[in-house]
Amino acid sequence: QEKTQIPPGEVYRQGLLGQALMEALDELFQSQQITPELASLVLKQFDKSVATVLAKEVKAKVTIRGHCIDYRTMGELWTGNLSEVNVSIDSENVRTPRLHMLAADKKAFH
């Protein structure tokens, strides 16, 4: 099965907030309350706004340690599956048996 490549600027659409936004826009489009062009414009602004806010506001240091099960690269994006994972965010530690990661090169958003 071939994986679809996600353009780097659209990576945040895969999160819960991005999925909810896309569902809401789809409902508005289906009920003919917005055009496809407006939905596309809203999504592009969402991508830009999330990247900007994260770059300016998030200062936490994250460390992830675990056993790599597999990983793939798709252009400027990397996905990976880890087991026996310890995630440290600043001084907080969380352990989880499995973690699926999606990462992007910061330069891809400029």
Short mmCIF file of N, CA, C and O in Angstrom, two decimals:
data_model
loop_
_atom_site.label_atom_id
_atom_site.label_comp_id
_atom_site.label_asym_id
_atom_site.label_seq_id
_atom_site.Cartn_x
_atom_site.Cartn_y
_atom_site.Cartn_z
N GLN A 1 0.83 -1.17 0.00
CA GLN A 1 0.00 0.00 0.00
C GLN A 1 0.88 1.24 0.00
O GLN A 1 1.73 1.41 0.85
N GLU A 2 0.66 2.12 -0.95
CA GLU A 2 1.47 3.32 -1.09
C GLU A 2 0.94 4.41 -0.17
O GLU A 2 -0.25 4.65 -0.07
N LYS A 3 1.85 5.07 0.53
CA LYS A 3 1.48 6.15 1.44
C LYS A 3 1.35 7.45 0.66
O LYS A 3 2.11 7.71 -0.24
N THR A 4 0.36 8.25 1.02
CA THR A 4 0.18 9.55 0.42
C THR A 4 1.15 10.52 1.08
O THR A 4 1.28 10.55 2.29
N GLN A 5 1.85 11.29 0.27
CA GLN A 5 2.78 12.27 0.81
C GLN A 5 2.02 13.52 1.24
O GLN A 5 1.24 14.07 0.48
N ILE A 6 2.26 13.94 2.47
CA ILE A 6 1.63 15.13 3.02
C ILE A 6 2.56 16.30 2.78
O ILE A 6 3.71 16.26 3.21
N PRO A 7 2.09 17.36 2.10
CA PRO A 7 2.95 18.53 1.97
C PRO A 7 3.32 19.05 3.36
O PRO A 7 2.48 19.07 4.26
N PRO A 8 4.58 19.43 3.58
CA PRO A 8 5.03 19.82 4.93
C PRO A 8 4.16 20.88 5.59
O PRO A 8 3.90 20.81 6.78
N GLY A 9 3.68 21.84 4.86
CA GLY A 9 2.86 22.89 5.45
C GLY A 9 1.51 22.41 5.94
O GLY A 9 0.84 23.08 6.70
N GLU A 10 1.09 21.22 5.51
CA GLU A 10 -0.22 20.69 5.87
C GLU A 10 -0.16 19.65 6.98
O GLU A 10 -1.16 19.02 7.30
N VAL A 11 0.99 19.48 7.60
CA VAL A 11 1.17 18.43 8.61
C VAL A 11 0.23 18.61 9.80
O VAL A 11 -0.24 17.63 10.37
N TYR A 12 -0.10 19.84 10.19
CA TYR A 12 -0.93 20.08 11.36
C TYR A 12 -2.39 19.69 11.13
O TYR A 12 -3.14 19.55 12.08
N ARG A 13 -2.78 19.51 9.90
CA ARG A 13 -4.15 19.07 9.61
C ARG A 13 -4.39 17.64 10.10
O ARG A 13 -5.54 17.22 10.23
N GLN A 14 -3.33 16.90 10.35
CA GLN A 14 -3.47 15.52 10.78
C GLN A 14 -3.81 15.41 12.27
O GLN A 14 -4.20 14.36 12.75
N GLY A 15 -3.67 16.50 13.02
CA GLY A 15 -4.00 16.51 14.44
C GLY A 15 -5.50 16.64 14.66
O GLY A 15 -6.28 16.83 13.72
N LEU A 16 -5.92 16.54 15.92
CA LEU A 16 -7.34 16.60 16.25
C LEU A 16 -7.98 17.92 15.84
O LEU A 16 -9.08 17.94 15.29
N LEU A 17 -7.29 19.02 16.08
CA LEU A 17 -7.84 20.33 15.72
C LEU A 17 -7.97 20.47 14.20
O LEU A 17 -9.00 20.93 13.69
N GLY A 18 -6.95 20.04 13.48
CA GLY A 18 -7.01 20.10 12.02
C GLY A 18 -8.10 19.22 11.44
O GLY A 18 -8.82 19.62 10.51
N GLN A 19 -8.25 18.02 12.00
CA GLN A 19 -9.31 17.11 11.53
C GLN A 19 -10.69 17.71 11.79
O GLN A 19 -11.58 17.64 10.93
N ALA A 20 -10.88 18.31 12.97
CA ALA A 20 -12.17 18.93 13.30
C ALA A 20 -12.46 20.09 12.35
O ALA A 20 -13.60 20.25 11.88
N LEU A 21 -11.44 20.88 12.05
CA LEU A 21 -11.62 22.00 11.11
C LEU A 21 -12.02 21.47 9.73
O LEU A 21 -12.95 22.00 9.11
N MET A 22 -11.34 20.45 9.26
CA MET A 22 -11.66 19.91 7.93
C MET A 22 -13.07 19.33 7.89
O MET A 22 -13.78 19.51 6.89
N GLU A 23 -13.50 18.68 8.97
CA GLU A 23 -14.87 18.15 9.01
C GLU A 23 -15.89 19.28 8.98
O GLU A 23 -16.90 19.20 8.28
N ALA A 24 -15.63 20.35 9.74
CA ALA A 24 -16.54 21.49 9.76
C ALA A 24 -16.61 22.17 8.39
O ALA A 24 -17.71 22.50 7.91
N LEU A 25 -15.46 22.33 7.75
CA LEU A 25 -15.45 22.94 6.42
C LEU A 25 -16.17 22.06 5.41
O LEU A 25 -16.88 22.57 4.53
N ASP A 26 -16.01 20.76 5.53
CA ASP A 26 -16.70 19.84 4.63
C ASP A 26 -18.21 19.93 4.80
O ASP A 26 -18.96 19.95 3.81
N GLU A 27 -18.67 20.02 6.05
CA GLU A 27 -20.11 20.17 6.30
C GLU A 27 -20.63 21.46 5.69
O GLU A 27 -21.70 21.48 5.08
N LEU A 28 -19.87 22.55 5.86
CA LEU A 28 -20.29 23.83 5.28
C LEU A 28 -20.32 23.77 3.75
O LEU A 28 -21.21 24.32 3.12
N PHE A 29 -19.34 23.09 3.18
CA PHE A 29 -19.31 22.94 1.72
C PHE A 29 -20.49 22.09 1.24
O PHE A 29 -21.17 22.44 0.27
N GLN A 30 -20.72 20.96 1.92
CA GLN A 30 -21.80 20.06 1.53
C GLN A 30 -23.17 20.75 1.60
O GLN A 30 -24.05 20.47 0.80
N SER A 31 -23.33 21.66 2.55
CA SER A 31 -24.59 22.40 2.67
C SER A 31 -24.58 23.67 1.83
O SER A 31 -25.48 24.51 1.96
N GLN A 32 -23.58 23.81 0.99
CA GLN A 32 -23.43 24.93 0.06
C GLN A 32 -23.38 26.29 0.75
O GLN A 32 -23.82 27.29 0.21
N GLN A 33 -22.79 26.32 1.96
CA GLN A 33 -22.64 27.58 2.68
C GLN A 33 -21.29 28.23 2.40
O GLN A 33 -21.12 29.43 2.66
N ILE A 34 -20.32 27.44 1.89
CA ILE A 34 -19.02 28.00 1.49
C ILE A 34 -18.59 27.35 0.18
O ILE A 34 -19.07 26.26 -0.17
N THR A 35 -17.69 28.00 -0.51
CA THR A 35 -17.15 27.46 -1.76
C THR A 35 -15.90 26.63 -1.46
O THR A 35 -15.28 26.80 -0.41
N PRO A 36 -15.48 25.78 -2.39
CA PRO A 36 -14.23 25.04 -2.21
C PRO A 36 -13.04 25.99 -2.07
O PRO A 36 -12.10 25.72 -1.32
N GLU A 37 -13.09 27.11 -2.78
CA GLU A 37 -12.00 28.08 -2.71
C GLU A 37 -11.88 28.67 -1.30
O GLU A 37 -10.76 28.85 -0.79
N LEU A 38 -13.01 28.98 -0.67
CA LEU A 38 -12.98 29.53 0.68
C LEU A 38 -12.47 28.47 1.67
O LEU A 38 -11.66 28.78 2.55
N ALA A 39 -12.91 27.23 1.52
CA ALA A 39 -12.43 26.16 2.39
C ALA A 39 -10.91 26.01 2.26
O ALA A 39 -10.20 25.87 3.27
N SER A 40 -10.42 26.05 1.05
CA SER A 40 -8.98 25.95 0.81
C SER A 40 -8.23 27.11 1.44
O SER A 40 -7.17 26.93 2.06
N LEU A 41 -8.77 28.32 1.32
CA LEU A 41 -8.16 29.50 1.91
C LEU A 41 -8.10 29.38 3.43
O LEU A 41 -7.09 29.71 4.05
N VAL A 42 -9.17 28.90 4.04
CA VAL A 42 -9.21 28.71 5.50
C VAL A 42 -8.15 27.70 5.93
O VAL A 42 -7.43 27.91 6.91
N LEU A 43 -8.02 26.59 5.20
CA LEU A 43 -7.03 25.57 5.55
C LEU A 43 -5.61 26.10 5.41
O LEU A 43 -4.75 25.82 6.26
N LYS A 44 -5.35 26.86 4.37
CA LYS A 44 -4.02 27.43 4.19
C LYS A 44 -3.68 28.39 5.33
O LYS A 44 -2.56 28.42 5.83
N GLN A 45 -4.66 29.19 5.75
CA GLN A 45 -4.43 30.12 6.87
C GLN A 45 -4.22 29.34 8.17
O GLN A 45 -3.38 29.71 8.99
N PHE A 46 -4.96 28.25 8.36
CA PHE A 46 -4.77 27.39 9.54
C PHE A 46 -3.34 26.86 9.57
O PHE A 46 -2.67 26.94 10.61
N ASP A 47 -2.86 26.32 8.44
CA ASP A 47 -1.50 25.79 8.37
C ASP A 47 -0.48 26.84 8.78
O ASP A 47 0.42 26.60 9.57
N LYS A 48 -0.64 28.03 8.21
CA LYS A 48 0.30 29.12 8.46
C LYS A 48 0.23 29.58 9.92
O LYS A 48 1.26 29.78 10.58
N SER A 49 -0.97 29.71 10.45
CA SER A 49 -1.15 30.20 11.82
C SER A 49 -0.60 29.22 12.85
O SER A 49 0.07 29.63 13.81
N VAL A 50 -0.86 27.94 12.68
CA VAL A 50 -0.36 26.95 13.64
C VAL A 50 1.17 26.94 13.63
O VAL A 50 1.80 26.94 14.69
N ALA A 51 1.77 26.93 12.46
CA ALA A 51 3.23 26.93 12.37
C ALA A 51 3.82 28.18 13.04
O ALA A 51 4.81 28.10 13.77
N THR A 52 3.20 29.33 12.82
CA THR A 52 3.68 30.58 13.40
C THR A 52 3.58 30.56 14.92
O THR A 52 4.53 30.90 15.63
N VAL A 53 2.44 30.16 15.44
CA VAL A 53 2.24 30.13 16.89
C VAL A 53 3.20 29.14 17.55
O VAL A 53 3.81 29.44 18.57
N LEU A 54 3.33 27.97 16.98
CA LEU A 54 4.24 26.98 17.57
C LEU A 54 5.68 27.48 17.57
O LEU A 54 6.40 27.31 18.55
N ALA A 55 6.09 28.12 16.50
CA ALA A 55 7.46 28.63 16.42
C ALA A 55 7.72 29.74 17.43
O ALA A 55 8.81 29.83 18.00
N LYS A 56 6.73 30.58 17.68
CA LYS A 56 6.91 31.73 18.56
C LYS A 56 6.63 31.43 20.03
O LYS A 56 7.26 31.98 20.91
N GLU A 57 5.65 30.59 20.30
CA GLU A 57 5.15 30.44 21.66
C GLU A 57 5.63 29.18 22.40
O GLU A 57 5.71 29.20 23.62
N VAL A 58 5.91 28.12 21.70
CA VAL A 58 6.27 26.87 22.37
C VAL A 58 7.78 26.85 22.59
O VAL A 58 8.55 26.85 21.65
N LYS A 59 8.16 26.83 23.84
CA LYS A 59 9.58 26.85 24.20
C LYS A 59 9.99 25.60 24.97
O LYS A 59 11.10 25.52 25.47
N ALA A 60 9.10 24.63 25.09
CA ALA A 60 9.39 23.42 25.86
C ALA A 60 10.45 22.58 25.16
O ALA A 60 10.53 22.52 23.94
N LYS A 61 11.27 21.93 25.97
CA LYS A 61 12.27 21.00 25.45
C LYS A 61 11.69 19.59 25.59
O LYS A 61 11.29 19.18 26.67
N VAL A 62 11.67 18.87 24.48
CA VAL A 62 11.12 17.52 24.46
C VAL A 62 12.23 16.53 24.14
O VAL A 62 13.00 16.73 23.20
N THR A 63 12.30 15.47 24.94
CA THR A 63 13.22 14.37 24.68
C THR A 63 12.40 13.09 24.57
O THR A 63 11.56 12.82 25.44
N ILE A 64 12.64 12.33 23.52
CA ILE A 64 11.92 11.08 23.31
C ILE A 64 12.94 9.96 23.20
O ILE A 64 13.86 10.02 22.39
N ARG A 65 12.77 8.95 24.05
CA ARG A 65 13.65 7.78 24.03
C ARG A 65 12.79 6.53 23.95
O ARG A 65 11.79 6.42 24.64
N GLY A 66 13.22 5.62 23.09
CA GLY A 66 12.50 4.36 22.95
C GLY A 66 13.19 3.48 21.92
O GLY A 66 14.25 3.84 21.38
N HIS A 67 12.59 2.35 21.66
CA HIS A 67 13.13 1.41 20.67
C HIS A 67 12.41 1.65 19.34
O HIS A 67 11.19 1.63 19.28
N CYS A 68 13.20 1.88 18.30
CA CYS A 68 12.63 2.15 16.97
C CYS A 68 12.12 0.85 16.35
O CYS A 68 12.87 -0.10 16.18
N ILE A 69 10.84 0.82 16.06
CA ILE A 69 10.25 -0.34 15.37
C ILE A 69 10.44 -0.16 13.87
O ILE A 69 10.89 -1.06 13.18
N ASP A 70 10.07 1.02 13.36
CA ASP A 70 10.28 1.34 11.94
C ASP A 70 10.17 2.84 11.75
O ASP A 70 9.71 3.55 12.62
N TYR A 71 10.64 3.30 10.60
CA TYR A 71 10.51 4.71 10.26
C TYR A 71 10.50 4.85 8.74
O TYR A 71 10.96 3.98 8.01
N ARG A 72 9.94 5.97 8.28
CA ARG A 72 9.89 6.28 6.85
C ARG A 72 10.11 7.78 6.68
O ARG A 72 9.76 8.57 7.54
N THR A 73 10.65 8.13 5.53
CA THR A 73 10.74 9.54 5.18
C THR A 73 9.87 9.78 3.96
O THR A 73 9.75 8.92 3.09
N MET A 74 9.24 10.94 3.95
CA MET A 74 8.41 11.36 2.82
C MET A 74 8.75 12.81 2.54
O MET A 74 8.13 13.71 3.11
N GLY A 75 9.78 13.03 1.75
CA GLY A 75 10.22 14.39 1.48
C GLY A 75 10.76 15.03 2.75
O GLY A 75 11.73 14.55 3.32
N GLU A 76 10.12 16.08 3.21
CA GLU A 76 10.56 16.80 4.41
C GLU A 76 9.91 16.26 5.69
O GLU A 76 10.06 16.85 6.74
N LEU A 77 9.15 15.17 5.58
CA LEU A 77 8.46 14.60 6.74
C LEU A 77 9.04 13.24 7.11
O LEU A 77 9.48 12.49 6.24
N TRP A 78 9.01 12.95 8.40
CA TRP A 78 9.44 11.65 8.90
C TRP A 78 8.34 11.08 9.77
O TRP A 78 7.74 11.80 10.57
N THR A 79 8.07 9.79 9.61
CA THR A 79 7.16 9.10 10.51
C THR A 79 7.91 7.94 11.14
O THR A 79 8.83 7.38 10.52
N GLY A 80 7.53 7.60 12.35
CA GLY A 80 8.19 6.49 13.01
C GLY A 80 7.33 5.89 14.09
O GLY A 80 6.44 6.54 14.63
N ASN A 81 7.57 4.61 14.36
CA ASN A 81 6.88 3.89 15.42
C ASN A 81 7.93 3.44 16.43
O ASN A 81 8.94 2.85 16.05
N LEU A 82 7.67 3.75 17.69
CA LEU A 82 8.59 3.42 18.77
C LEU A 82 7.87 2.54 19.79
O LEU A 82 6.64 2.62 19.94
N SER A 83 8.64 1.73 20.51
CA SER A 83 8.09 0.96 21.62
C SER A 83 8.87 1.30 22.88
O SER A 83 9.98 1.83 22.82
N GLU A 84 8.26 0.98 24.04
CA GLU A 84 8.89 1.25 25.34
C GLU A 84 9.43 2.68 25.39
O GLU A 84 10.62 2.92 25.55
N VAL A 85 8.53 3.64 25.26
CA VAL A 85 8.90 5.04 25.05
C VAL A 85 8.82 5.84 26.35
O VAL A 85 7.89 5.70 27.13
N ASN A 86 9.83 6.69 26.55
CA ASN A 86 9.84 7.66 27.63
C ASN A 86 9.90 9.04 26.98
O ASN A 86 10.83 9.35 26.25
N VAL A 87 8.88 9.86 27.26
CA VAL A 87 8.82 11.22 26.72
C VAL A 87 9.01 12.18 27.88
O VAL A 87 8.28 12.13 28.87
N SER A 88 10.00 13.06 27.77
CA SER A 88 10.26 14.08 28.78
C SER A 88 9.97 15.44 28.15
O SER A 88 10.53 15.79 27.12
N ILE A 89 9.06 16.18 28.79
CA ILE A 89 8.74 17.53 28.35
C ILE A 89 9.12 18.44 29.50
O ILE A 89 8.50 18.40 30.56
N ASP A 90 10.18 19.22 29.29
CA ASP A 90 10.81 19.99 30.36
C ASP A 90 11.16 19.01 31.48
O ASP A 90 11.99 18.16 31.29
N SER A 91 10.50 19.08 32.63
CA SER A 91 10.85 18.17 33.73
C SER A 91 9.81 17.08 33.96
O SER A 91 9.93 16.28 34.89
N GLU A 92 8.78 17.00 33.14
CA GLU A 92 7.74 15.99 33.26
C GLU A 92 8.09 14.76 32.41
O GLU A 92 8.52 14.91 31.26
N ASN A 93 7.89 13.57 32.97
CA ASN A 93 8.17 12.33 32.24
C ASN A 93 6.89 11.52 32.07
O ASN A 93 6.11 11.39 33.01
N VAL A 94 6.72 10.97 30.87
CA VAL A 94 5.58 10.11 30.58
C VAL A 94 6.11 8.86 29.89
O VAL A 94 6.93 8.96 28.98
N ARG A 95 5.65 7.70 30.34
CA ARG A 95 6.02 6.44 29.70
C ARG A 95 4.81 5.89 28.96
O ARG A 95 3.68 6.02 29.44
N THR A 96 5.06 5.30 27.80
CA THR A 96 3.99 4.68 27.02
C THR A 96 4.57 3.47 26.30
O THR A 96 5.74 3.48 25.91
N PRO A 97 3.78 2.42 26.13
CA PRO A 97 4.31 1.23 25.46
C PRO A 97 4.59 1.44 23.97
O PRO A 97 5.48 0.81 23.42
N ARG A 98 3.83 2.34 23.31
CA ARG A 98 4.03 2.59 21.88
C ARG A 98 3.79 4.06 21.58
O ARG A 98 2.99 4.71 22.23
N LEU A 99 4.46 4.54 20.54
CA LEU A 99 4.28 5.92 20.11
C LEU A 99 4.47 6.00 18.60
O LEU A 99 5.42 5.44 18.06
N HIS A 100 3.52 6.66 17.93
CA HIS A 100 3.66 6.94 16.50
C HIS A 100 4.02 8.42 16.39
O HIS A 100 3.32 9.27 16.93
N MET A 101 5.13 8.72 15.71
CA MET A 101 5.60 10.10 15.60
C MET A 101 5.51 10.59 14.16
O MET A 101 5.70 9.82 13.23
N LEU A 102 5.25 11.87 14.04
CA LEU A 102 5.30 12.56 12.76
C LEU A 102 6.12 13.82 12.99
O LEU A 102 5.83 14.60 13.88
N ALA A 103 7.19 13.98 12.24
CA ALA A 103 8.08 15.14 12.40
C ALA A 103 8.34 15.76 11.04
O ALA A 103 8.32 15.08 10.02
N ALA A 104 8.61 17.06 11.06
CA ALA A 104 8.88 17.78 9.82
C ALA A 104 10.09 18.68 10.00
O ALA A 104 10.33 19.20 11.10
N ASP A 105 10.82 18.88 8.94
CA ASP A 105 11.94 19.80 8.95
C ASP A 105 11.39 21.21 9.06
O ASP A 105 10.52 21.62 8.29
N LYS A 106 11.87 21.96 10.03
CA LYS A 106 11.41 23.32 10.28
C LYS A 106 11.53 24.20 9.02
O LYS A 106 10.69 25.05 8.76
N LYS A 107 12.55 23.98 8.23
CA LYS A 107 12.76 24.79 7.01
C LYS A 107 11.65 24.58 5.98
O LYS A 107 11.43 25.42 5.13
N ALA A 108 10.91 23.47 6.08
CA ALA A 108 9.85 23.18 5.11
C ALA A 108 8.68 24.13 5.25
O ALA A 108 7.86 24.24 4.35
N PHE A 109 8.58 24.84 6.37
CA PHE A 109 7.44 25.71 6.63
C PHE A 109 7.69 27.16 6.21
O PHE A 109 6.88 28.01 6.40
N HIS A 110 8.84 27.43 5.67
CA HIS A 110 9.16 28.82 5.27
C HIS A 110 9.04 28.97 3.79
O HIS A 110 9.10 28.16 3.00
#
